[in-house]
Amino acid sequence: MKYFFAFIVIGWTFSAFSQKPSAERLKEAIQAKLAGVEGNFAVVFKDLQSNQTLFINEKENFHAASTMKTPVMIEVFKQAKGGKFRLTDSILVKNEFKSIVDGSAFSLDISDDSADGMYKMIGKKMTIYDLTYQMIIVSSNLATNILIDLVDAKKANATMRDFGANDIQVLRGVEDSKAFQLGMNNSVTAYDLMVIFEKIARKKAIDPTSSEGMTRILFDQKFNEIIPAKLPKEVKVAHKTGSITGVQHDSGIVFLPDGRKYVLVLLSKNLKDPKAGVRILADVSEMIYDFVK
């Protein structure tokens, strides 16, 4: 089997100097590439011009990690559009939340949050927009929990169903240890993340203005080790990552200089070597870019 995988990868390399490979050949090459790292993976690609797709384990469930913050952002924009509040409204930054298990209080540990600067704002006010921006671009857990309290995880989940994302589960905020111990975790499939990013890309997530506003936030993502890592600088990526122990995700929209765009979702779990997982997913992103360009 290893010799077969090697043949596919070598064939893919040769194809770069000849004719463009078929989608099936690309899929085989990606599967061969992923076989080189211990872990479980899902890949979904959709060309938004031709509607051509590539699916690998697209309906398998993965711990959402921070990819669940994209549905939360969508719900924020939806409720703002509905008049519940304005994105420019200010709310108090707090660090006390309630477990979905029994309502008991918990707080977040600054050492576990990628956006430690947010903790300087506790006791002060920030706009809903700025909290959303921090939740996405630096994946602030504190901002996320404040916004989930504001919009309600159940409502975000219901919006995902309205979008046609039928398996994604937005249950709770971050670091709710009682819920975690009971297996009450946010989860995603690559297919569902494709569905919601396609909505944003086609400007059908809430409305065109909201979709454009969310895209601008996603463009400012600070963690760029996977989808954008090996792409040319002129290629823009609006995306949201996610990582916890053994998990490395990236999901978003890739914008080519000629105006074409595609959705790409790369998920992983059970990684023994997370750095190797990141590298191989970046390789997969490059392979798909080479196929599309």
PDB file of N, CA and C in Angstrom, residues 107-148:
ATOM      1  N   SER A 107     -15.020  30.613  35.442  1.00  0.00           N
ATOM      2  CA  SER A 107     -14.313  31.696  34.752  1.00  0.00           C
ATOM      3  C   SER A 107     -13.215  31.104  33.887  1.00  0.00           C
ATOM      4  N   LEU A 108     -12.705  31.914  32.982  1.00  0.00           N
ATOM      5  CA  LEU A 108     -11.686  31.460  32.051  1.00  0.00           C
ATOM      6  C   LEU A 108     -10.289  31.738  32.594  1.00  0.00           C
ATOM      7  N   ASP A 109      -9.369  30.866  32.234  1.00  0.00           N
ATOM      8  CA  ASP A 109      -7.967  30.991  32.627  1.00  0.00           C
ATOM      9  C   ASP A 109      -7.218  31.716  31.527  1.00  0.00           C
ATOM     10  N   ILE A 110      -6.595  32.840  31.858  1.00  0.00           N
ATOM     11  CA  ILE A 110      -5.885  33.633  30.864  1.00  0.00           C
ATOM     12  C   ILE A 110      -4.807  32.820  30.151  1.00  0.00           C
ATOM     13  N   SER A 111      -4.221  31.848  30.847  1.00  0.00           N
ATOM     14  CA  SER A 111      -3.140  31.062  30.249  1.00  0.00           C
ATOM     15  C   SER A 111      -3.636  30.130  29.147  1.00  0.00           C
ATOM     16  N   ASP A 112      -4.956  29.900  29.087  1.00  0.00           N
ATOM     17  CA  ASP A 112      -5.528  29.016  28.073  1.00  0.00           C
ATOM     18  C   ASP A 112      -6.151  29.782  26.915  1.00  0.00           C
ATOM     19  N   ASP A 113      -5.971  31.086  26.899  1.00  0.00           N
ATOM     20  CA  ASP A 113      -6.632  31.917  25.891  1.00  0.00           C
ATOM     21  C   ASP A 113      -5.590  32.568  24.996  1.00  0.00           C
ATOM     22  N   SER A 114      -5.780  32.445  23.682  1.00  0.00           N
ATOM     23  CA  SER A 114      -4.818  33.016  22.733  1.00  0.00           C
ATOM     24  C   SER A 114      -4.883  34.538  22.714  1.00  0.00           C
ATOM     25  N   ALA A 115      -5.949  35.116  23.238  1.00  0.00           N
ATOM     26  CA  ALA A 115      -6.111  36.573  23.223  1.00  0.00           C
ATOM     27  C   ALA A 115      -6.008  37.117  24.638  1.00  0.00           C
ATOM     28  N   ASP A 116      -4.824  37.008  25.230  1.00  0.00           N
ATOM     29  CA  ASP A 116      -4.680  37.401  26.633  1.00  0.00           C
ATOM     30  C   ASP A 116      -4.884  38.897  26.857  1.00  0.00           C
ATOM     31  N   GLY A 117      -4.722  39.706  25.816  1.00  0.00           N
ATOM     32  CA  GLY A 117      -4.932  41.140  25.957  1.00  0.00           C
ATOM     33  C   GLY A 117      -6.357  41.505  26.314  1.00  0.00           C
ATOM     34  N   MET A 118      -7.291  40.635  25.990  1.00  0.00           N
ATOM     35  CA  MET A 118      -8.692  40.877  26.315  1.00  0.00           C
ATOM     36  C   MET A 118      -8.920  40.987  27.815  1.00  0.00           C
ATOM     37  N   TYR A 119      -8.112  40.312  28.599  1.00  0.00           N
ATOM     38  CA  TYR A 119      -8.331  40.262  30.042  1.00  0.00           C
ATOM     39  C   TYR A 119      -8.064  41.609  30.709  1.00  0.00           C
ATOM     40  N   LYS A 120      -7.338  42.483  30.020  1.00  0.00           N
ATOM     41  CA  LYS A 120      -7.118  43.829  30.533  1.00  0.00           C
ATOM     42  C   LYS A 120      -8.394  44.665  30.456  1.00  0.00           C
ATOM     43  N   MET A 121      -9.358  44.161  29.681  1.00  0.00           N
ATOM     44  CA  MET A 121     -10.607  44.905  29.493  1.00  0.00           C
ATOM     45  C   MET A 121     -11.693  44.501  30.477  1.00  0.00           C
ATOM     46  N   ILE A 122     -11.427  43.523  31.329  1.00  0.00           N
ATOM     47  CA  ILE A 122     -12.440  43.086  32.289  1.00  0.00           C
ATOM     48  C   ILE A 122     -12.863  44.260  33.179  1.00  0.00           C
ATOM     49  N   GLY A 123     -14.159  44.445  33.295  1.00  0.00           N
ATOM     50  CA  GLY A 123     -14.696  45.565  34.067  1.00  0.00           C
ATOM     51  C   GLY A 123     -14.915  46.812  33.228  1.00  0.00           C
ATOM     52  N   LYS A 124     -14.468  46.774  31.976  1.00  0.00           N
ATOM     53  CA  LYS A 124     -14.672  47.890  31.063  1.00  0.00           C
ATOM     54  C   LYS A 124     -15.677  47.475  29.993  1.00  0.00           C
ATOM     55  N   LYS A 125     -16.005  48.391  29.101  1.00  0.00           N
ATOM     56  CA  LYS A 125     -16.958  48.083  28.040  1.00  0.00           C
ATOM     57  C   LYS A 125     -16.280  48.029  26.679  1.00  0.00           C
ATOM     58  N   MET A 126     -16.794  47.151  25.830  1.00  0.00           N
ATOM     59  CA  MET A 126     -16.349  47.053  24.440  1.00  0.00           C
ATOM     60  C   MET A 126     -17.579  46.960  23.552  1.00  0.00           C
ATOM     61  N   THR A 127     -17.441  47.375  22.304  1.00  0.00           N
ATOM     62  CA  THR A 127     -18.569  47.237  21.387  1.00  0.00           C
ATOM     63  C   THR A 127     -18.748  45.770  21.014  1.00  0.00           C
ATOM     64  N   ILE A 128     -19.962  45.434  20.639  1.00  0.00           N
ATOM     65  CA  ILE A 128     -20.249  44.066  20.195  1.00  0.00           C
ATOM     66  C   ILE A 128     -19.416  43.729  18.970  1.00  0.00           C
ATOM     67  N   TYR A 129     -19.236  44.706  18.103  1.00  0.00           N
ATOM     68  CA  TYR A 129     -18.400  44.457  16.917  1.00  0.00           C
ATOM     69  C   TYR A 129     -16.969  44.125  17.312  1.00  0.00           C
ATOM     70  N   ASP A 130     -16.396  44.898  18.227  1.00  0.00           N
ATOM     71  CA  ASP A 130     -15.009  44.661  18.621  1.00  0.00           C
ATOM     72  C   ASP A 130     -14.842  43.310  19.312  1.00  0.00           C
ATOM     73  N   LEU A 131     -15.831  42.901  20.085  1.00  0.00           N
ATOM     74  CA  LEU A 131     -15.783  41.579  20.711  1.00  0.00           C
ATOM     75  C   LEU A 131     -15.825  40.485  19.642  1.00  0.00           C
ATOM     76  N   THR A 132     -16.677  40.674  18.645  1.00  0.00           N
ATOM     77  CA  THR A 132     -16.767  39.702  17.548  1.00  0.00           C
ATOM     78  C   THR A 132     -15.457  39.631  16.785  1.00  0.00           C
ATOM     79  N   TYR A 133     -14.871  40.780  16.546  1.00  0.00           N
ATOM     80  CA  TYR A 133     -13.595  40.851  15.835  1.00  0.00           C
ATOM     81  C   TYR A 133     -12.514  40.091  16.597  1.00  0.00           C
ATOM     82  N   GLN A 134     -12.440  40.290  17.904  1.00  0.00           N
ATOM     83  CA  GLN A 134     -11.447  39.591  18.719  1.00  0.00           C
ATOM     84  C   GLN A 134     -11.732  38.088  18.774  1.00  0.00           C
ATOM     85  N   MET A 135     -12.992  37.720  18.799  1.00  0.00           N
ATOM     86  CA  MET A 135     -13.357  36.304  18.818  1.00  0.00           C
ATOM     87  C   MET A 135     -12.845  35.587  17.573  1.00  0.00           C
ATOM     88  N   ILE A 136     -12.870  36.267  16.442  1.00  0.00           N
ATOM     89  CA  ILE A 136     -12.465  35.636  15.183  1.00  0.00           C
ATOM     90  C   ILE A 136     -10.975  35.764  14.922  1.00  0.00           C
ATOM     91  N   ILE A 137     -10.438  36.970  14.967  1.00  0.00           N
ATOM     92  CA  ILE A 137      -9.068  37.139  14.448  1.00  0.00           C
ATOM     93  C   ILE A 137      -7.990  36.580  15.378  1.00  0.00           C
ATOM     94  N   VAL A 138      -8.220  36.647  16.692  1.00  0.00           N
ATOM     95  CA  VAL A 138      -7.256  36.048  17.623  1.00  0.00           C
ATOM     96  C   VAL A 138      -7.899  34.954  18.470  1.00  0.00           C
ATOM     97  N   SER A 139      -9.131  34.590  18.110  1.00  0.00           N
ATOM     98  CA  SER A 139      -9.846  33.474  18.736  1.00  0.00           C
ATOM     99  C   SER A 139     -10.032  33.648  20.242  1.00  0.00           C
ATOM    100  N   SER A 140     -10.366  34.854  20.658  1.00  0.00           N
ATOM    101  CA  SER A 140     -10.553  35.133  22.085  1.00  0.00           C
ATOM    102  C   SER A 140     -11.685  34.289  22.678  1.00  0.00           C
ATOM    103  N   ASN A 141     -11.330  33.470  23.650  1.00  0.00           N
ATOM    104  CA  ASN A 141     -12.346  32.681  24.351  1.00  0.00           C
ATOM    105  C   ASN A 141     -13.227  33.560  25.236  1.00  0.00           C
ATOM    106  N   LEU A 142     -12.610  34.579  25.814  1.00  0.00           N
ATOM    107  CA  LEU A 142     -13.364  35.489  26.677  1.00  0.00           C
ATOM    108  C   LEU A 142     -14.437  36.213  25.864  1.00  0.00           C
ATOM    109  N   ALA A 143     -14.049  36.750  24.716  1.00  0.00           N
ATOM    110  CA  ALA A 143     -15.022  37.426  23.851  1.00  0.00           C
ATOM    111  C   ALA A 143     -16.107  36.452  23.407  1.00  0.00           C
ATOM    112  N   THR A 144     -15.715  35.221  23.123  1.00  0.00           N
ATOM    113  CA  THR A 144     -16.676  34.211  22.676  1.00  0.00           C
ATOM    114  C   THR A 144     -17.749  33.959  23.727  1.00  0.00           C
ATOM    115  N   ASN A 145     -17.332  33.751  24.964  1.00  0.00           N
ATOM    116  CA  ASN A 145     -18.312  33.456  26.013  1.00  0.00           C
ATOM    117  C   ASN A 145     -19.235  34.642  26.292  1.00  0.00           C
ATOM    118  N   ILE A 146     -18.689  35.840  26.208  1.00  0.00           N
ATOM    119  CA  ILE A 146     -19.531  37.033  26.393  1.00  0.00           C
ATOM    120  C   ILE A 146     -20.589  37.095  25.295  1.00  0.00           C
ATOM    121  N   LEU A 147     -20.177  36.803  24.066  1.00  0.00           N
ATOM    122  CA  LEU A 147     -21.112  36.868  22.942  1.00  0.00           C
ATOM    123  C   LEU A 147     -22.125  35.730  22.974  1.00  0.00           C
ATOM    124  N   ILE A 148     -21.719  34.552  23.430  1.00  0.00           N
ATOM    125  CA  ILE A 148     -22.673  33.444  23.560  1.00  0.00           C
ATOM    126  C   ILE A 148     -23.727  33.784  24.608  1.00  0.00           C
TER     127      ILE A 148
END
